[in-house]
């Protein structure tokens, strides 16, 4: 009996040590008109269930060269590029966990006595006329390095996709869409869910001197607010103006896409806005522990320099002025099950706590 107790104890210790800890996840919310929402029809349409995780990250820095004459000398262009990716993620497992998130979300809403409005009903209102739709189960890259997962049984509508894969939901991100939808659905509640699990953070270094330097730090977390930065790809222009003036993009420049984990419930129509709203967010990024170590990936490239003297040769000048590049790439192995569980635990805890906060006001 004593040996059995020790075995059970050892198993519990093992389980705790390998679990993906998300700590004490803290949420916050902004709300208005909750008494109006409480009186609304007990129907909810899920307009957005946007689940994403980061799998690959690139960062770039560019230091332009110049001519400083005999005193400052000449310097070359320098480019530093760092890239880091996660090796071992199982797409099917991530899809299964997203399906579970979606099922939990629907089950909780129906348990509270609310009916889920189908996408067919929403489509028939005419609000999405001319829009495109995507149905799950599906998984694929949206923005560079960011994987979007659509759960089984869910269909989303979108206005268009940019050439970089970004989904657009109308003018200024679909301003006025929720109020228009709610009115078309007889004042039903419209739900929007956005979740982003990221593993990278860009570091800064103001003391890099005459060099290009980029730093990426790893830190797996469910983000609150984040700017996804993607290095621009320089392309040669094929038009006459392009041939004359070259690419309009700037070396070392990046495109930035805002991302936020949040859940919103909107109801009614008042102008472009709604009569009532609940917006739930995190108080700060929520770290997911026990999945991957925190690391730092650095790429550094010093500029070439040339100060003319009586002993200088033209070849010395050419060598110094030649563009210089430095690239650092690293693939970090991760356990597929631990990653999927950490992703699920963080997202599910966030949704559960926000639903608790919402229904405490509606019931």
mmCIF file with all atom_site columns, N, CA and C in Angstrom, residues 55-126:
data_model
loop_
_atom_site.group_PDB
_atom_site.id
_atom_site.type_symbol
_atom_site.label_atom_id
_atom_site.label_alt_id
_atom_site.label_comp_id
_atom_site.label_asym_id
_atom_site.label_entity_id
_atom_site.label_seq_id
_atom_site.pdbx_PDB_ins_code
_atom_site.Cartn_x
_atom_site.Cartn_y
_atom_site.Cartn_z
_atom_site.occupancy
_atom_site.B_iso_or_equiv
_atom_site.pdbx_formal_charge
_atom_site.auth_seq_id
_atom_site.auth_comp_id
_atom_site.auth_asym_id
_atom_site.auth_atom_id
_atom_site.pdbx_PDB_model_num
ATOM 1   N N  . UNK A 1 55  ? 4.685   30.897 -36.119 1.00 0.00 ? 55  UNK A N  1
ATOM 2   C CA . UNK A 1 55  ? 5.555   29.745 -36.364 1.00 0.00 ? 55  UNK A CA 1
ATOM 3   C C  . UNK A 1 55  ? 6.934   30.166 -36.864 1.00 0.00 ? 55  UNK A C  1
ATOM 4   N N  . UNK A 1 56  ? 7.031   31.368 -37.433 1.00 0.00 ? 56  UNK A N  1
ATOM 5   C CA . UNK A 1 56  ? 8.291   31.807 -38.050 1.00 0.00 ? 56  UNK A CA 1
ATOM 6   C C  . UNK A 1 56  ? 8.395   33.321 -37.939 1.00 0.00 ? 56  UNK A C  1
ATOM 7   N N  . UNK A 1 57  ? 9.603   33.799 -37.694 1.00 0.00 ? 57  UNK A N  1
ATOM 8   C CA . UNK A 1 57  ? 9.816   35.242 -37.532 1.00 0.00 ? 57  UNK A CA 1
ATOM 9   C C  . UNK A 1 57  ? 11.095  35.680 -38.229 1.00 0.00 ? 57  UNK A C  1
ATOM 10  N N  . UNK A 1 58  ? 11.000  36.748 -39.002 1.00 0.00 ? 58  UNK A N  1
ATOM 11  C CA . UNK A 1 58  ? 12.160  37.377 -39.635 1.00 0.00 ? 58  UNK A CA 1
ATOM 12  C C  . UNK A 1 58  ? 12.252  38.820 -39.174 1.00 0.00 ? 58  UNK A C  1
ATOM 13  N N  . UNK A 1 59  ? 13.462  39.297 -39.006 1.00 0.00 ? 59  UNK A N  1
ATOM 14  C CA . UNK A 1 59  ? 13.687  40.711 -38.678 1.00 0.00 ? 59  UNK A CA 1
ATOM 15  C C  . UNK A 1 59  ? 14.916  41.177 -39.431 1.00 0.00 ? 59  UNK A C  1
ATOM 16  N N  . UNK A 1 60  ? 14.924  42.459 -39.808 1.00 0.00 ? 60  UNK A N  1
ATOM 17  C CA . UNK A 1 60  ? 16.022  42.981 -40.616 1.00 0.00 ? 60  UNK A CA 1
ATOM 18  C C  . UNK A 1 60  ? 16.388  44.385 -40.156 1.00 0.00 ? 60  UNK A C  1
ATOM 19  N N  . UNK A 1 61  ? 17.672  44.720 -40.268 1.00 0.00 ? 61  UNK A N  1
ATOM 20  C CA . UNK A 1 61  ? 18.147  46.070 -39.976 1.00 0.00 ? 61  UNK A CA 1
ATOM 21  C C  . UNK A 1 61  ? 19.102  46.475 -41.098 1.00 0.00 ? 61  UNK A C  1
ATOM 22  N N  . UNK A 1 62  ? 19.031  47.730 -41.481 1.00 0.00 ? 62  UNK A N  1
ATOM 23  C CA . UNK A 1 62  ? 19.860  48.239 -42.569 1.00 0.00 ? 62  UNK A CA 1
ATOM 24  C C  . UNK A 1 62  ? 20.545  49.523 -42.129 1.00 0.00 ? 62  UNK A C  1
ATOM 25  N N  . UNK A 1 63  ? 21.842  49.594 -42.362 1.00 0.00 ? 63  UNK A N  1
ATOM 26  C CA . UNK A 1 63  ? 22.623  50.795 -42.051 1.00 0.00 ? 63  UNK A CA 1
ATOM 27  C C  . UNK A 1 63  ? 23.199  51.323 -43.368 1.00 0.00 ? 63  UNK A C  1
ATOM 28  N N  . UNK A 1 64  ? 22.753  52.492 -43.764 1.00 0.00 ? 64  UNK A N  1
ATOM 29  C CA . UNK A 1 64  ? 23.183  53.056 -45.043 1.00 0.00 ? 64  UNK A CA 1
ATOM 30  C C  . UNK A 1 64  ? 24.603  53.598 -44.955 1.00 0.00 ? 64  UNK A C  1
ATOM 31  N N  . UNK A 1 65  ? 25.361  53.356 -46.004 1.00 0.00 ? 65  UNK A N  1
ATOM 32  C CA . UNK A 1 65  ? 26.718  53.895 -46.080 1.00 0.00 ? 65  UNK A CA 1
ATOM 33  C C  . UNK A 1 65  ? 26.705  55.333 -46.567 1.00 0.00 ? 65  UNK A C  1
ATOM 34  N N  . UNK A 1 66  ? 27.894  55.919 -46.648 1.00 0.00 ? 66  UNK A N  1
ATOM 35  C CA . UNK A 1 66  ? 27.961  57.310 -47.093 1.00 0.00 ? 66  UNK A CA 1
ATOM 36  C C  . UNK A 1 66  ? 29.390  57.737 -47.343 1.00 0.00 ? 66  UNK A C  1
ATOM 37  N N  . UNK A 1 67  ? 29.532  58.994 -47.711 1.00 0.00 ? 67  UNK A N  1
ATOM 38  C CA . UNK A 1 67  ? 30.843  59.572 -48.020 1.00 0.00 ? 67  UNK A CA 1
ATOM 39  C C  . UNK A 1 67  ? 31.136  60.678 -47.018 1.00 0.00 ? 67  UNK A C  1
ATOM 40  N N  . UNK A 1 68  ? 32.088  60.416 -46.120 1.00 0.00 ? 68  UNK A N  1
ATOM 41  C CA . UNK A 1 68  ? 32.453  61.402 -45.108 1.00 0.00 ? 68  UNK A CA 1
ATOM 42  C C  . UNK A 1 68  ? 33.746  62.138 -45.423 1.00 0.00 ? 68  UNK A C  1
ATOM 43  N N  . UNK A 1 69  ? 34.254  61.946 -46.631 1.00 0.00 ? 69  UNK A N  1
ATOM 44  C CA . UNK A 1 69  ? 35.475  62.653 -47.043 1.00 0.00 ? 69  UNK A CA 1
ATOM 45  C C  . UNK A 1 69  ? 36.714  62.126 -46.339 1.00 0.00 ? 69  UNK A C  1
ATOM 46  N N  . UNK A 1 70  ? 37.739  62.960 -46.296 1.00 0.00 ? 70  UNK A N  1
ATOM 47  C CA . UNK A 1 70  ? 39.019  62.541 -45.709 1.00 0.00 ? 70  UNK A CA 1
ATOM 48  C C  . UNK A 1 70  ? 38.941  62.386 -44.194 1.00 0.00 ? 70  UNK A C  1
ATOM 49  N N  . UNK A 1 71  ? 37.998  63.069 -43.580 1.00 0.00 ? 71  UNK A N  1
ATOM 50  C CA . UNK A 1 71  ? 37.896  62.986 -42.113 1.00 0.00 ? 71  UNK A CA 1
ATOM 51  C C  . UNK A 1 71  ? 37.011  61.802 -41.697 1.00 0.00 ? 71  UNK A C  1
ATOM 52  N N  . UNK A 1 72  ? 35.788  61.781 -42.224 1.00 0.00 ? 72  UNK A N  1
ATOM 53  C CA . UNK A 1 72  ? 34.860  60.717 -41.828 1.00 0.00 ? 72  UNK A CA 1
ATOM 54  C C  . UNK A 1 72  ? 35.064  59.436 -42.595 1.00 0.00 ? 72  UNK A C  1
ATOM 55  N N  . UNK A 1 73  ? 35.647  59.553 -43.784 1.00 0.00 ? 73  UNK A N  1
ATOM 56  C CA . UNK A 1 73  ? 35.856  58.376 -44.613 1.00 0.00 ? 73  UNK A CA 1
ATOM 57  C C  . UNK A 1 73  ? 34.574  57.912 -45.282 1.00 0.00 ? 73  UNK A C  1
ATOM 58  N N  . UNK A 1 74  ? 34.691  56.882 -46.072 1.00 0.00 ? 74  UNK A N  1
ATOM 59  C CA . UNK A 1 74  ? 33.551  56.294 -46.771 1.00 0.00 ? 74  UNK A CA 1
ATOM 60  C C  . UNK A 1 74  ? 33.137  55.003 -46.069 1.00 0.00 ? 74  UNK A C  1
ATOM 61  N N  . UNK A 1 75  ? 31.833  54.782 -46.014 1.00 0.00 ? 75  UNK A N  1
ATOM 62  C CA . UNK A 1 75  ? 31.334  53.559 -45.380 1.00 0.00 ? 75  UNK A CA 1
ATOM 63  C C  . UNK A 1 75  ? 30.394  52.826 -46.330 1.00 0.00 ? 75  UNK A C  1
ATOM 64  N N  . UNK A 1 76  ? 30.342  51.532 -46.179 1.00 0.00 ? 76  UNK A N  1
ATOM 65  C CA . UNK A 1 76  ? 29.475  50.709 -47.025 1.00 0.00 ? 76  UNK A CA 1
ATOM 66  C C  . UNK A 1 76  ? 28.104  50.537 -46.391 1.00 0.00 ? 76  UNK A C  1
ATOM 67  N N  . UNK A 1 77  ? 27.161  50.070 -47.195 1.00 0.00 ? 77  UNK A N  1
ATOM 68  C CA . UNK A 1 77  ? 25.877  49.645 -46.651 1.00 0.00 ? 77  UNK A CA 1
ATOM 69  C C  . UNK A 1 77  ? 26.077  48.352 -45.859 1.00 0.00 ? 77  UNK A C  1
ATOM 70  N N  . UNK A 1 78  ? 25.310  48.203 -44.795 1.00 0.00 ? 78  UNK A N  1
ATOM 71  C CA . UNK A 1 78  ? 25.377  46.971 -43.999 1.00 0.00 ? 78  UNK A CA 1
ATOM 72  C C  . UNK A 1 78  ? 23.958  46.488 -43.716 1.00 0.00 ? 78  UNK A C  1
ATOM 73  N N  . UNK A 1 79  ? 23.737  45.208 -43.890 1.00 0.00 ? 79  UNK A N  1
ATOM 74  C CA . UNK A 1 79  ? 22.430  44.610 -43.643 1.00 0.00 ? 79  UNK A CA 1
ATOM 75  C C  . UNK A 1 79  ? 22.575  43.409 -42.715 1.00 0.00 ? 79  UNK A C  1
ATOM 76  N N  . UNK A 1 80  ? 21.749  43.383 -41.681 1.00 0.00 ? 80  UNK A N  1
ATOM 77  C CA . UNK A 1 80  ? 21.729  42.237 -40.761 1.00 0.00 ? 80  UNK A CA 1
ATOM 78  C C  . UNK A 1 80  ? 20.323  41.659 -40.760 1.00 0.00 ? 80  UNK A C  1
ATOM 79  N N  . UNK A 1 81  ? 20.225  40.356 -40.914 1.00 0.00 ? 81  UNK A N  1
ATOM 80  C CA . UNK A 1 81  ? 18.926  39.692 -40.973 1.00 0.00 ? 81  UNK A CA 1
ATOM 81  C C  . UNK A 1 81  ? 18.936  38.469 -40.071 1.00 0.00 ? 81  UNK A C  1
ATOM 82  N N  . UNK A 1 82  ? 17.923  38.381 -39.222 1.00 0.00 ? 82  UNK A N  1
ATOM 83  C CA . UNK A 1 82  ? 17.790  37.223 -38.331 1.00 0.00 ? 82  UNK A CA 1
ATOM 84  C C  . UNK A 1 82  ? 16.446  36.550 -38.580 1.00 0.00 ? 82  UNK A C  1
ATOM 85  N N  . UNK A 1 83  ? 16.436  35.250 -38.500 1.00 0.00 ? 83  UNK A N  1
ATOM 86  C CA . UNK A 1 83  ? 15.204  34.490 -38.681 1.00 0.00 ? 83  UNK A CA 1
ATOM 87  C C  . UNK A 1 83  ? 15.184  33.338 -37.694 1.00 0.00 ? 83  UNK A C  1
ATOM 88  N N  . UNK A 1 84  ? 13.998  33.084 -37.138 1.00 0.00 ? 84  UNK A N  1
ATOM 89  C CA . UNK A 1 84  ? 13.855  31.975 -36.197 1.00 0.00 ? 84  UNK A CA 1
ATOM 90  C C  . UNK A 1 84  ? 12.502  31.310 -36.437 1.00 0.00 ? 84  UNK A C  1
ATOM 91  N N  . UNK A 1 85  ? 12.508  29.983 -36.428 1.00 0.00 ? 85  UNK A N  1
ATOM 92  C CA . UNK A 1 85  ? 11.274  29.237 -36.648 1.00 0.00 ? 85  UNK A CA 1
ATOM 93  C C  . UNK A 1 85  ? 11.121  28.127 -35.635 1.00 0.00 ? 85  UNK A C  1
ATOM 94  N N  . UNK A 1 86  ? 9.912   27.624 -35.517 1.00 0.00 ? 86  UNK A N  1
ATOM 95  C CA . UNK A 1 86  ? 9.621   26.530 -34.598 1.00 0.00 ? 86  UNK A CA 1
ATOM 96  C C  . UNK A 1 86  ? 9.497   25.229 -35.387 1.00 0.00 ? 86  UNK A C  1
ATOM 97  N N  . UNK A 1 87  ? 10.266  24.240 -34.985 1.00 0.00 ? 87  UNK A N  1
ATOM 98  C CA . UNK A 1 87  ? 10.294  22.947 -35.669 1.00 0.00 ? 87  UNK A CA 1
ATOM 99  C C  . UNK A 1 87  ? 9.628   21.893 -34.803 1.00 0.00 ? 87  UNK A C  1
ATOM 100 N N  . UNK A 1 88  ? 8.621   21.231 -35.344 1.00 0.00 ? 88  UNK A N  1
ATOM 101 C CA . UNK A 1 88  ? 7.970   20.153 -34.596 1.00 0.00 ? 88  UNK A CA 1
ATOM 102 C C  . UNK A 1 88  ? 6.486   20.366 -34.371 1.00 0.00 ? 88  UNK A C  1
ATOM 103 N N  . UNK A 1 89  ? 5.955   21.530 -34.766 1.00 0.00 ? 89  UNK A N  1
ATOM 104 C CA . UNK A 1 89  ? 4.522   21.784 -34.579 1.00 0.00 ? 89  UNK A CA 1
ATOM 105 C C  . UNK A 1 89  ? 3.707   20.862 -35.480 1.00 0.00 ? 89  UNK A C  1
ATOM 106 N N  . UNK A 1 90  ? 2.649   20.272 -34.928 1.00 0.00 ? 90  UNK A N  1
ATOM 107 C CA . UNK A 1 90  ? 1.775   19.361 -35.651 1.00 0.00 ? 90  UNK A CA 1
ATOM 108 C C  . UNK A 1 90  ? 0.507   20.113 -36.059 1.00 0.00 ? 90  UNK A C  1
ATOM 109 N N  . UNK A 1 91  ? 0.320   20.313 -37.365 1.00 0.00 ? 91  UNK A N  1
ATOM 110 C CA . UNK A 1 91  ? -0.831  21.075 -37.860 1.00 0.00 ? 91  UNK A CA 1
ATOM 111 C C  . UNK A 1 91  ? -2.151  20.428 -37.476 1.00 0.00 ? 91  UNK A C  1
ATOM 112 N N  . UNK A 1 92  ? -2.229  19.111 -37.551 1.00 0.00 ? 92  UNK A N  1
ATOM 113 C CA . UNK A 1 92  ? -3.469  18.409 -37.210 1.00 0.00 ? 92  UNK A CA 1
ATOM 114 C C  . UNK A 1 92  ? -3.816  18.565 -35.729 1.00 0.00 ? 92  UNK A C  1
ATOM 115 N N  . UNK A 1 93  ? -2.794  18.566 -34.893 1.00 0.00 ? 93  UNK A N  1
ATOM 116 C CA . UNK A 1 93  ? -3.010  18.740 -33.460 1.00 0.00 ? 93  UNK A CA 1
ATOM 117 C C  . UNK A 1 93  ? -3.482  20.161 -33.152 1.00 0.00 ? 93  UNK A C  1
ATOM 118 N N  . UNK A 1 94  ? -2.912  21.151 -33.846 1.00 0.00 ? 94  UNK A N  1
ATOM 119 C CA . UNK A 1 94  ? -3.328  22.542 -33.647 1.00 0.00 ? 94  UNK A CA 1
ATOM 120 C C  . UNK A 1 94  ? -4.773  22.738 -34.101 1.00 0.00 ? 94  UNK A C  1
ATOM 121 N N  . UNK A 1 95  ? -5.133  22.073 -35.183 1.00 0.00 ? 95  UNK A N  1
ATOM 122 C CA . UNK A 1 95  ? -6.514  22.156 -35.672 1.00 0.00 ? 95  UNK A CA 1
ATOM 123 C C  . UNK A 1 95  ? -7.474  21.489 -34.684 1.00 0.00 ? 95  UNK A C  1
ATOM 124 N N  . UNK A 1 96  ? -7.060  20.349 -34.126 1.00 0.00 ? 96  UNK A N  1
ATOM 125 C CA . UNK A 1 96  ? -7.898  19.647 -33.149 1.00 0.00 ? 96  UNK A CA 1
ATOM 126 C C  . UNK A 1 96  ? -8.125  20.507 -31.905 1.00 0.00 ? 96  UNK A C  1
ATOM 127 N N  . UNK A 1 97  ? -7.081  21.190 -31.455 1.00 0.00 ? 97  UNK A N  1
ATOM 128 C CA . UNK A 1 97  ? -7.205  22.051 -30.271 1.00 0.00 ? 97  UNK A CA 1
ATOM 129 C C  . UNK A 1 97  ? -8.084  23.269 -30.556 1.00 0.00 ? 97  UNK A C  1
ATOM 130 N N  . UNK A 1 98  ? -8.002  23.797 -31.779 1.00 0.00 ? 98  UNK A N  1
ATOM 131 C CA . UNK A 1 98  ? -8.859  24.927 -32.156 1.00 0.00 ? 98  UNK A CA 1
ATOM 132 C C  . UNK A 1 98  ? -10.313 24.476 -32.256 1.00 0.00 ? 98  UNK A C  1
ATOM 133 N N  . UNK A 1 99  ? -10.543 23.270 -32.778 1.00 0.00 ? 99  UNK A N  1
ATOM 134 C CA . UNK A 1 99  ? -11.903 22.708 -32.800 1.00 0.00 ? 99  UNK A CA 1
ATOM 135 C C  . UNK A 1 99  ? -12.466 22.615 -31.390 1.00 0.00 ? 99  UNK A C  1
ATOM 136 N N  . UNK A 1 100 ? -11.602 22.208 -30.456 1.00 0.00 ? 100 UNK A N  1
ATOM 137 C CA . UNK A 1 100 ? -12.025 22.079 -29.059 1.00 0.00 ? 100 UNK A CA 1
ATOM 138 C C  . UNK A 1 100 ? -12.363 23.444 -28.462 1.00 0.00 ? 100 UNK A C  1
ATOM 139 N N  . UNK A 1 101 ? -11.552 24.442 -28.780 1.00 0.00 ? 101 UNK A N  1
ATOM 140 C CA . UNK A 1 101 ? -11.831 25.808 -28.316 1.00 0.00 ? 101 UNK A CA 1
ATOM 141 C C  . UNK A 1 101 ? -13.203 26.278 -28.795 1.00 0.00 ? 101 UNK A C  1
ATOM 142 N N  . UNK A 1 102 ? -13.463 26.060 -30.074 1.00 0.00 ? 102 UNK A N  1
ATOM 143 C CA . UNK A 1 102 ? -14.718 26.499 -30.685 1.00 0.00 ? 102 UNK A CA 1
ATOM 144 C C  . UNK A 1 102 ? -15.911 25.762 -30.083 1.00 0.00 ? 102 UNK A C  1
ATOM 145 N N  . UNK A 1 103 ? -15.763 24.443 -29.896 1.00 0.00 ? 103 UNK A N  1
ATOM 146 C CA . UNK A 1 103 ? -16.839 23.652 -29.301 1.00 0.00 ? 103 UNK A CA 1
ATOM 147 C C  . UNK A 1 103 ? -17.133 24.112 -27.877 1.00 0.00 ? 103 UNK A C  1
ATOM 148 N N  . UNK A 1 104 ? -16.075 24.358 -27.101 1.00 0.00 ? 104 UNK A N  1
ATOM 149 C CA . UNK A 1 104 ? -16.266 24.854 -25.722 1.00 0.00 ? 104 UNK A CA 1
ATOM 150 C C  . UNK A 1 104 ? -17.008 26.182 -25.719 1.00 0.00 ? 104 UNK A C  1
ATOM 151 N N  . UNK A 1 105 ? -16.645 27.046 -26.667 1.00 0.00 ? 105 UNK A N  1
ATOM 152 C CA . UNK A 1 105 ? -17.253 28.374 -26.769 1.00 0.00 ? 105 UNK A CA 1
ATOM 153 C C  . UNK A 1 105 ? -18.747 28.256 -27.058 1.00 0.00 ? 105 UNK A C  1
ATOM 154 N N  . UNK A 1 106 ? -19.093 27.419 -28.028 1.00 0.00 ? 106 UNK A N  1
ATOM 155 C CA . UNK A 1 106 ? -20.507 27.217 -28.385 1.00 0.00 ? 106 UNK A CA 1
ATOM 156 C C  . UNK A 1 106 ? -21.276 26.552 -27.244 1.00 0.00 ? 106 UNK A C  1
ATOM 157 N N  . UNK A 1 107 ? -20.664 25.535 -26.635 1.00 0.00 ? 107 UNK A N  1
ATOM 158 C CA . UNK A 1 107 ? -21.330 24.818 -25.543 1.00 0.00 ? 107 UNK A CA 1
ATOM 159 C C  . UNK A 1 107 ? -21.657 25.758 -24.385 1.00 0.00 ? 107 UNK A C  1
ATOM 160 N N  . UNK A 1 108 ? -20.722 26.654 -24.072 1.00 0.00 ? 108 UNK A N  1
ATOM 161 C CA . UNK A 1 108 ? -20.963 27.583 -22.953 1.00 0.00 ? 108 UNK A CA 1
ATOM 162 C C  . UNK A 1 108 ? -22.100 28.548 -23.284 1.00 0.00 ? 108 UNK A C  1
ATOM 163 N N  . UNK A 1 109 ? -22.133 29.043 -24.514 1.00 0.00 ? 109 UNK A N  1
ATOM 164 C CA . UNK A 1 109 ? -23.186 29.986 -24.920 1.00 0.00 ? 109 UNK A CA 1
ATOM 165 C C  . UNK A 1 109 ? -24.559 29.312 -24.865 1.00 0.00 ? 109 UNK A C  1
ATOM 166 N N  . UNK A 1 110 ? -24.647 28.099 -25.396 1.00 0.00 ? 110 UNK A N  1
ATOM 167 C CA . UNK A 1 110 ? -25.938 27.395 -25.392 1.00 0.00 ? 110 UNK A CA 1
ATOM 168 C C  . UNK A 1 110 ? -26.345 26.976 -23.979 1.00 0.00 ? 110 UNK A C  1
ATOM 169 N N  . UNK A 1 111 ? -25.367 26.664 -23.144 1.00 0.00 ? 111 UNK A N  1
ATOM 170 C CA . UNK A 1 111 ? -25.653 26.311 -21.754 1.00 0.00 ? 111 UNK A CA 1
ATOM 171 C C  . UNK A 1 111 ? -26.288 27.485 -21.016 1.00 0.00 ? 111 UNK A C  1
ATOM 172 N N  . UNK A 1 112 ? -25.923 28.701 -21.409 1.00 0.00 ? 112 UNK A N  1
ATOM 173 C CA . UNK A 1 112 ? -26.478 29.899 -20.778 1.00 0.00 ? 112 UNK A CA 1
ATOM 174 C C  . UNK A 1 112 ? -27.852 30.253 -21.344 1.00 0.00 ? 112 UNK A C  1
ATOM 175 N N  . UNK A 1 113 ? -28.362 29.410 -22.259 1.00 0.00 ? 113 UNK A N  1
ATOM 176 C CA . UNK A 1 113 ? -29.715 29.615 -22.772 1.00 0.00 ? 113 UNK A CA 1
ATOM 177 C C  . UNK A 1 113 ? -29.793 30.424 -24.055 1.00 0.00 ? 113 UNK A C  1
ATOM 178 N N  . UNK A 1 114 ? -28.661 30.606 -24.731 1.00 0.00 ? 114 UNK A N  1
ATOM 179 C CA . UNK A 1 114 ? -28.645 31.384 -25.967 1.00 0.00 ? 114 UNK A CA 1
ATOM 180 C C  . UNK A 1 114 ? -28.596 30.468 -27.190 1.00 0.00 ? 114 UNK A C  1
ATOM 181 N N  . UNK A 1 115 ? -29.251 30.906 -28.254 1.00 0.00 ? 115 UNK A N  1
ATOM 182 C CA . UNK A 1 115 ? -29.262 30.182 -29.518 1.00 0.00 ? 115 UNK A CA 1
ATOM 183 C C  . UNK A 1 115 ? -28.149 30.723 -30.411 1.00 0.00 ? 115 UNK A C  1
ATOM 184 N N  . UNK A 1 116 ? -27.433 29.821 -31.105 1.00 0.00 ? 116 UNK A N  1
ATOM 185 C CA . UNK A 1 116 ? -26.402 30.222 -32.051 1.00 0.00 ? 116 UNK A CA 1
ATOM 186 C C  . UNK A 1 116 ? -27.040 30.416 -33.428 1.00 0.00 ? 116 UNK A C  1
ATOM 187 N N  . UNK A 1 117 ? -26.905 31.605 -33.977 1.00 0.00 ? 117 UNK A N  1
ATOM 188 C CA . UNK A 1 117 ? -27.427 31.889 -35.317 1.00 0.00 ? 117 UNK A CA 1
ATOM 189 C C  . UNK A 1 117 ? -26.462 31.314 -36.357 1.00 0.00 ? 117 UNK A C  1
ATOM 190 N N  . UNK A 1 118 ? -26.977 30.588 -37.328 1.00 0.00 ? 118 UNK A N  1
ATOM 191 C CA . UNK A 1 118 ? -26.132 29.947 -38.331 1.00 0.00 ? 118 UNK A CA 1
ATOM 192 C C  . UNK A 1 118 ? -25.597 30.956 -39.340 1.00 0.00 ? 118 UNK A C  1
ATOM 193 N N  . UNK A 1 119 ? -24.506 30.579 -40.021 1.00 0.00 ? 119 UNK A N  1
ATOM 194 C CA . UNK A 1 119 ? -23.923 31.483 -41.020 1.00 0.00 ? 119 UNK A CA 1
ATOM 195 C C  . UNK A 1 119 ? -24.859 31.619 -42.222 1.00 0.00 ? 119 UNK A C  1
ATOM 196 N N  . UNK A 1 120 ? -25.688 30.589 -42.500 1.00 0.00 ? 120 UNK A N  1
ATOM 197 C CA . UNK A 1 120 ? -26.661 30.683 -43.595 1.00 0.00 ? 120 UNK A CA 1
ATOM 198 C C  . UNK A 1 120 ? -27.665 31.800 -43.329 1.00 0.00 ? 120 UNK A C  1
ATOM 199 N N  . UNK A 1 121 ? -28.110 31.891 -42.091 1.00 0.00 ? 121 UNK A N  1
ATOM 200 C CA . UNK A 1 121 ? -29.063 32.943 -41.711 1.00 0.00 ? 121 UNK A CA 1
ATOM 201 C C  . UNK A 1 121 ? -28.435 34.316 -41.888 1.00 0.00 ? 121 UNK A C  1
ATOM 202 N N  . UNK A 1 122 ? -27.162 34.446 -41.451 1.00 0.00 ? 122 UNK A N  1
ATOM 203 C CA . UNK A 1 122 ? -26.458 35.724 -41.595 1.00 0.00 ? 122 UNK A CA 1
ATOM 204 C C  . UNK A 1 122 ? -26.240 36.071 -43.065 1.00 0.00 ? 122 UNK A C  1
ATOM 205 N N  . UNK A 1 123 ? -25.929 35.068 -43.860 1.00 0.00 ? 123 UNK A N  1
ATOM 206 C CA . UNK A 1 123 ? -25.697 35.293 -45.291 1.00 0.00 ? 123 UNK A CA 1
ATOM 207 C C  . UNK A 1 123 ? -26.971 35.772 -45.982 1.00 0.00 ? 123 UNK A C  1
ATOM 208 N N  . UNK A 1 124 ? -28.105 35.251 -45.568 1.00 0.00 ? 124 UNK A N  1
ATOM 209 C CA . UNK A 1 124 ? -29.381 35.597 -46.185 1.00 0.00 ? 124 UNK A CA 1
ATOM 210 C C  . UNK A 1 124 ? -29.867 37.004 -45.848 1.00 0.00 ? 124 UNK A C  1
ATOM 211 N N  . UNK A 1 125 ? -29.229 37.658 -44.877 1.00 0.00 ? 125 UNK A N  1
ATOM 212 C CA . UNK A 1 125 ? -29.622 39.033 -44.551 1.00 0.00 ? 125 UNK A CA 1
ATOM 213 C C  . UNK A 1 125 ? -29.201 40.015 -45.643 1.00 0.00 ? 125 UNK A C  1
ATOM 214 N N  . UNK A 1 126 ? -28.213 39.635 -46.466 1.00 0.00 ? 126 UNK A N  1
ATOM 215 C CA . UNK A 1 126 ? -27.717 40.540 -47.500 1.00 0.00 ? 126 UNK A CA 1
ATOM 216 C C  . UNK A 1 126 ? -26.577 41.432 -47.033 1.00 0.00 ? 126 UNK A C  1
#
